[in-house]
Tab-separated table of C-alpha atoms (C1' of nucleotides) in Angstrom:
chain	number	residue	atom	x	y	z
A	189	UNK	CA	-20.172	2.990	20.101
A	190	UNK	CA	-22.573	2.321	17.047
A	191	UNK	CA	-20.567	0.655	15.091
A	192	UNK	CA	-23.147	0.955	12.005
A	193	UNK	CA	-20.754	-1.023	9.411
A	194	UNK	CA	-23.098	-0.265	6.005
A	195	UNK	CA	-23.027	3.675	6.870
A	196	UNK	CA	-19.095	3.095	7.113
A	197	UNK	CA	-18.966	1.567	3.803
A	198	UNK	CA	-20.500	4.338	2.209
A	199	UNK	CA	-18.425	6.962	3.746
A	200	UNK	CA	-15.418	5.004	3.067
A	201	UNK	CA	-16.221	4.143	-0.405
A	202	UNK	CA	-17.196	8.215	-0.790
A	203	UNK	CA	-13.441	8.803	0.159
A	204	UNK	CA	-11.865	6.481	-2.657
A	205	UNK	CA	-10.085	9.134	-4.546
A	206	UNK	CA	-11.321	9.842	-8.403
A	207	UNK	CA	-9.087	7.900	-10.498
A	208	UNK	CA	-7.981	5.375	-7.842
A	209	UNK	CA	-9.874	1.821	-6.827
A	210	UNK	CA	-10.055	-0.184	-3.474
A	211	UNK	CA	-10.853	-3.629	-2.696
A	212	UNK	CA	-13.304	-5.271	-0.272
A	213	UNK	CA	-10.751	-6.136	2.150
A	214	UNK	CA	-9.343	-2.464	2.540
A	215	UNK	CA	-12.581	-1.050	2.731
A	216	UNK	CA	-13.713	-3.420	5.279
A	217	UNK	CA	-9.943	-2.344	6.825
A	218	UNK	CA	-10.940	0.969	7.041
A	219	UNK	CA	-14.523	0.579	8.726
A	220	UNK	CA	-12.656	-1.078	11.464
A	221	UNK	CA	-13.639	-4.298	10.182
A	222	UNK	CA	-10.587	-6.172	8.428
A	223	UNK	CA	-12.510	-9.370	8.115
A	224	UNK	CA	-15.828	-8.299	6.810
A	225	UNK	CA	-14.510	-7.713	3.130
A	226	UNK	CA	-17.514	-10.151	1.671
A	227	UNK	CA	-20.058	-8.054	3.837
A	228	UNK	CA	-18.747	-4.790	2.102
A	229	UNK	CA	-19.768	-6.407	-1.546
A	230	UNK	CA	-23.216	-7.195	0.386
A	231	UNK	CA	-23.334	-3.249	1.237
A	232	UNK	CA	-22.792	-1.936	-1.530
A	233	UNK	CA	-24.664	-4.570	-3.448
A	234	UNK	CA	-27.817	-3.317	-1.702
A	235	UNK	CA	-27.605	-2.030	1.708
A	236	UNK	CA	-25.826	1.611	0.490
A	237	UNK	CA	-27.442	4.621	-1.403
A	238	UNK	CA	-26.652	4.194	-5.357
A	239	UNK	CA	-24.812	7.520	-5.159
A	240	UNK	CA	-21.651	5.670	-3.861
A	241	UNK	CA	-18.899	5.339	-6.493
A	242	UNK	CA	-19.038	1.527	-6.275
A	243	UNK	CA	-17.195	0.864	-9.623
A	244	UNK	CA	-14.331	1.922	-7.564
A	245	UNK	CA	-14.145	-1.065	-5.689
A	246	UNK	CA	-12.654	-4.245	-7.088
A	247	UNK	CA	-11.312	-7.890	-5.383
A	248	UNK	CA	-8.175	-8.268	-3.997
A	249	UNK	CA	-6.759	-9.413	-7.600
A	250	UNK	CA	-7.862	-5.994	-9.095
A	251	UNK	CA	-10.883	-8.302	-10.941
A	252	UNK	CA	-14.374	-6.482	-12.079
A	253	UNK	CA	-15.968	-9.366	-9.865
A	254	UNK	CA	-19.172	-6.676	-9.310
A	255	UNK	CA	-19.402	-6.305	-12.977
A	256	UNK	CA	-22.930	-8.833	-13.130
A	257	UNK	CA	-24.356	-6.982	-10.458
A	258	UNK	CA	-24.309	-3.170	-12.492
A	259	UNK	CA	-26.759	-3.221	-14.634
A	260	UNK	CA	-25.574	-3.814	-17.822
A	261	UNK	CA	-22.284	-6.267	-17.418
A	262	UNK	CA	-19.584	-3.625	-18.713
A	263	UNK	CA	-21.124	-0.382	-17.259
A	264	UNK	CA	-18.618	-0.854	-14.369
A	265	UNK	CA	-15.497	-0.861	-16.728
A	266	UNK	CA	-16.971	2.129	-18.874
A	267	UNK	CA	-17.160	3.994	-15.674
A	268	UNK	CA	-13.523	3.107	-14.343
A	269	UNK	CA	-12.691	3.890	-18.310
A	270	UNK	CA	-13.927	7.302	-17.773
A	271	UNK	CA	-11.731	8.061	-14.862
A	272	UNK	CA	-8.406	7.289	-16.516
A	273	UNK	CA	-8.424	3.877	-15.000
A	274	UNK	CA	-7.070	1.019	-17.861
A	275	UNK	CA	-9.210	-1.738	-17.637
A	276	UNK	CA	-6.992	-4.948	-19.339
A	277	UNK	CA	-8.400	-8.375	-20.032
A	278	UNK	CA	-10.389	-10.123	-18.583
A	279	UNK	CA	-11.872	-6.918	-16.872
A	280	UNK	CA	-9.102	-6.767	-14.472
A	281	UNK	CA	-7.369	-3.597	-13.173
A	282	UNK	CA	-4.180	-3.059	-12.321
A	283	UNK	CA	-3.591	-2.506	-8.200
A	284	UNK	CA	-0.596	-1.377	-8.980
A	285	UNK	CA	-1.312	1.426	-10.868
A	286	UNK	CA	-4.792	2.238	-9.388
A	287	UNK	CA	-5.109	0.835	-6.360
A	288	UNK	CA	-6.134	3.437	-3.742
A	289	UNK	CA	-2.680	3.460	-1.254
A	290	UNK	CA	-4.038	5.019	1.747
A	291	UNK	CA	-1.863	6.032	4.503
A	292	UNK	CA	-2.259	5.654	8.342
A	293	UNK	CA	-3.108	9.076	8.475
A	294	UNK	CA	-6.203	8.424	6.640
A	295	UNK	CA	-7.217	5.405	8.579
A	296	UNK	CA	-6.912	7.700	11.580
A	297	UNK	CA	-8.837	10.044	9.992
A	298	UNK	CA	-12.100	8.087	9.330
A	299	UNK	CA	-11.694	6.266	12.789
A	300	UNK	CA	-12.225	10.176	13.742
A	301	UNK	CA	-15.370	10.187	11.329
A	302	UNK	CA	-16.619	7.836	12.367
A	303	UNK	CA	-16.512	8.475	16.341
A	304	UNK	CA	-17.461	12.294	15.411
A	305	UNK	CA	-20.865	10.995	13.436
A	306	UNK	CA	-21.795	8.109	16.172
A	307	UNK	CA	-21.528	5.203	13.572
B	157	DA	C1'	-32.175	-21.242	17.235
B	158	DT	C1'	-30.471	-23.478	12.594
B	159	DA	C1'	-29.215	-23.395	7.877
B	160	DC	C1'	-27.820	-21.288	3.870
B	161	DT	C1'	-26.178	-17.411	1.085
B	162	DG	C1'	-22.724	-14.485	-0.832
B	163	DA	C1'	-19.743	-7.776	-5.486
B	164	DC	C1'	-14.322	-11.855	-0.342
B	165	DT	C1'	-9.457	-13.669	0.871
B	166	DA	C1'	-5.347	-16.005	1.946
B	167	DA	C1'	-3.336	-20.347	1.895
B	168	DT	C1'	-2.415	-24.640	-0.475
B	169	DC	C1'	-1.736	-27.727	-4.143
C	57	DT	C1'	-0.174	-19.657	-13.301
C	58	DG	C1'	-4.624	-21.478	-12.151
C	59	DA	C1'	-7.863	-24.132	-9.295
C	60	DT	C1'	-9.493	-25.636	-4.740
C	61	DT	C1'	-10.338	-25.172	0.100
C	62	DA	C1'	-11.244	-23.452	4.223
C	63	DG	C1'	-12.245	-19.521	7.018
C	64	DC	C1'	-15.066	-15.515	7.268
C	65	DC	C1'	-19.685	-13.126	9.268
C	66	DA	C1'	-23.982	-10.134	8.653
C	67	DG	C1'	-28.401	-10.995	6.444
C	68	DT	C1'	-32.268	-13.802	5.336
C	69	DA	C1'	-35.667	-17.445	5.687
DNA sequence: ATACTGACTAATC
DNA sequence: TGATTAGCCAGTA
């Protein structure tokens, strides 16, 4: 098995529904890589195609940390803005609210994916 | 091979 | 709460 982990980010991070945001660690779940969470901010910081919605992907505290690395610092927020999502203080997001709560079924679903497309 | 670097996290204090 | 620490592991040099 391939096991291509910066093709699984950007599948995964294609999947975060419109509205909704992940964090590293459940996108690194979802590759079949729980512990790889800092390599998914390395993927998407320049290892994945720009067309990715990568504003959708916050820490584990629901914190913009990604915001120095768009290009201007605050194009991240205007984008989560945009969807609906409320961006507080601090540039932090509530998980609460927003975070993406994917079932098993979808887990099972990308594992699928992912066996299907050979990466 | 070795060393260092992170869009990270969970545990501890 | 907030700050520190210690694991983490694929890239890069």
């Amino acid at each position: 098995m391939k096991m291509d982990f910066y093709k699984r980010v950007a599948y995964v991070c294609g999947q975060i529904p419109y509205g909704t945001v992940a964090t590293y660690g459940q996108i690194a779940l979802l590759c079949g890589k729980p512990r790889n969470a800092r390599q998914v901010g390395y993927a998407l910081n320049r290892r994945t195609p720009w067309t990715v919605p990568a504003h959708r992907v916050v820490n584990a505290q629901g914190h913009l940390s990604g915001a120095g690395s768009f290009e201007t610092s605050g194009s991240q927020q205007e984008q989560l803005e945009a969807e609906g999502i409320t961006v507080e203080e601090g540039q932090n997001v509530s998980l609460k609210k927003f975070g993406w709560h994917h079932t098993l079924e979808t887990a099972l679903e990308l594992h699928q994916y992912f066996l299907d497309a050979n990466i």
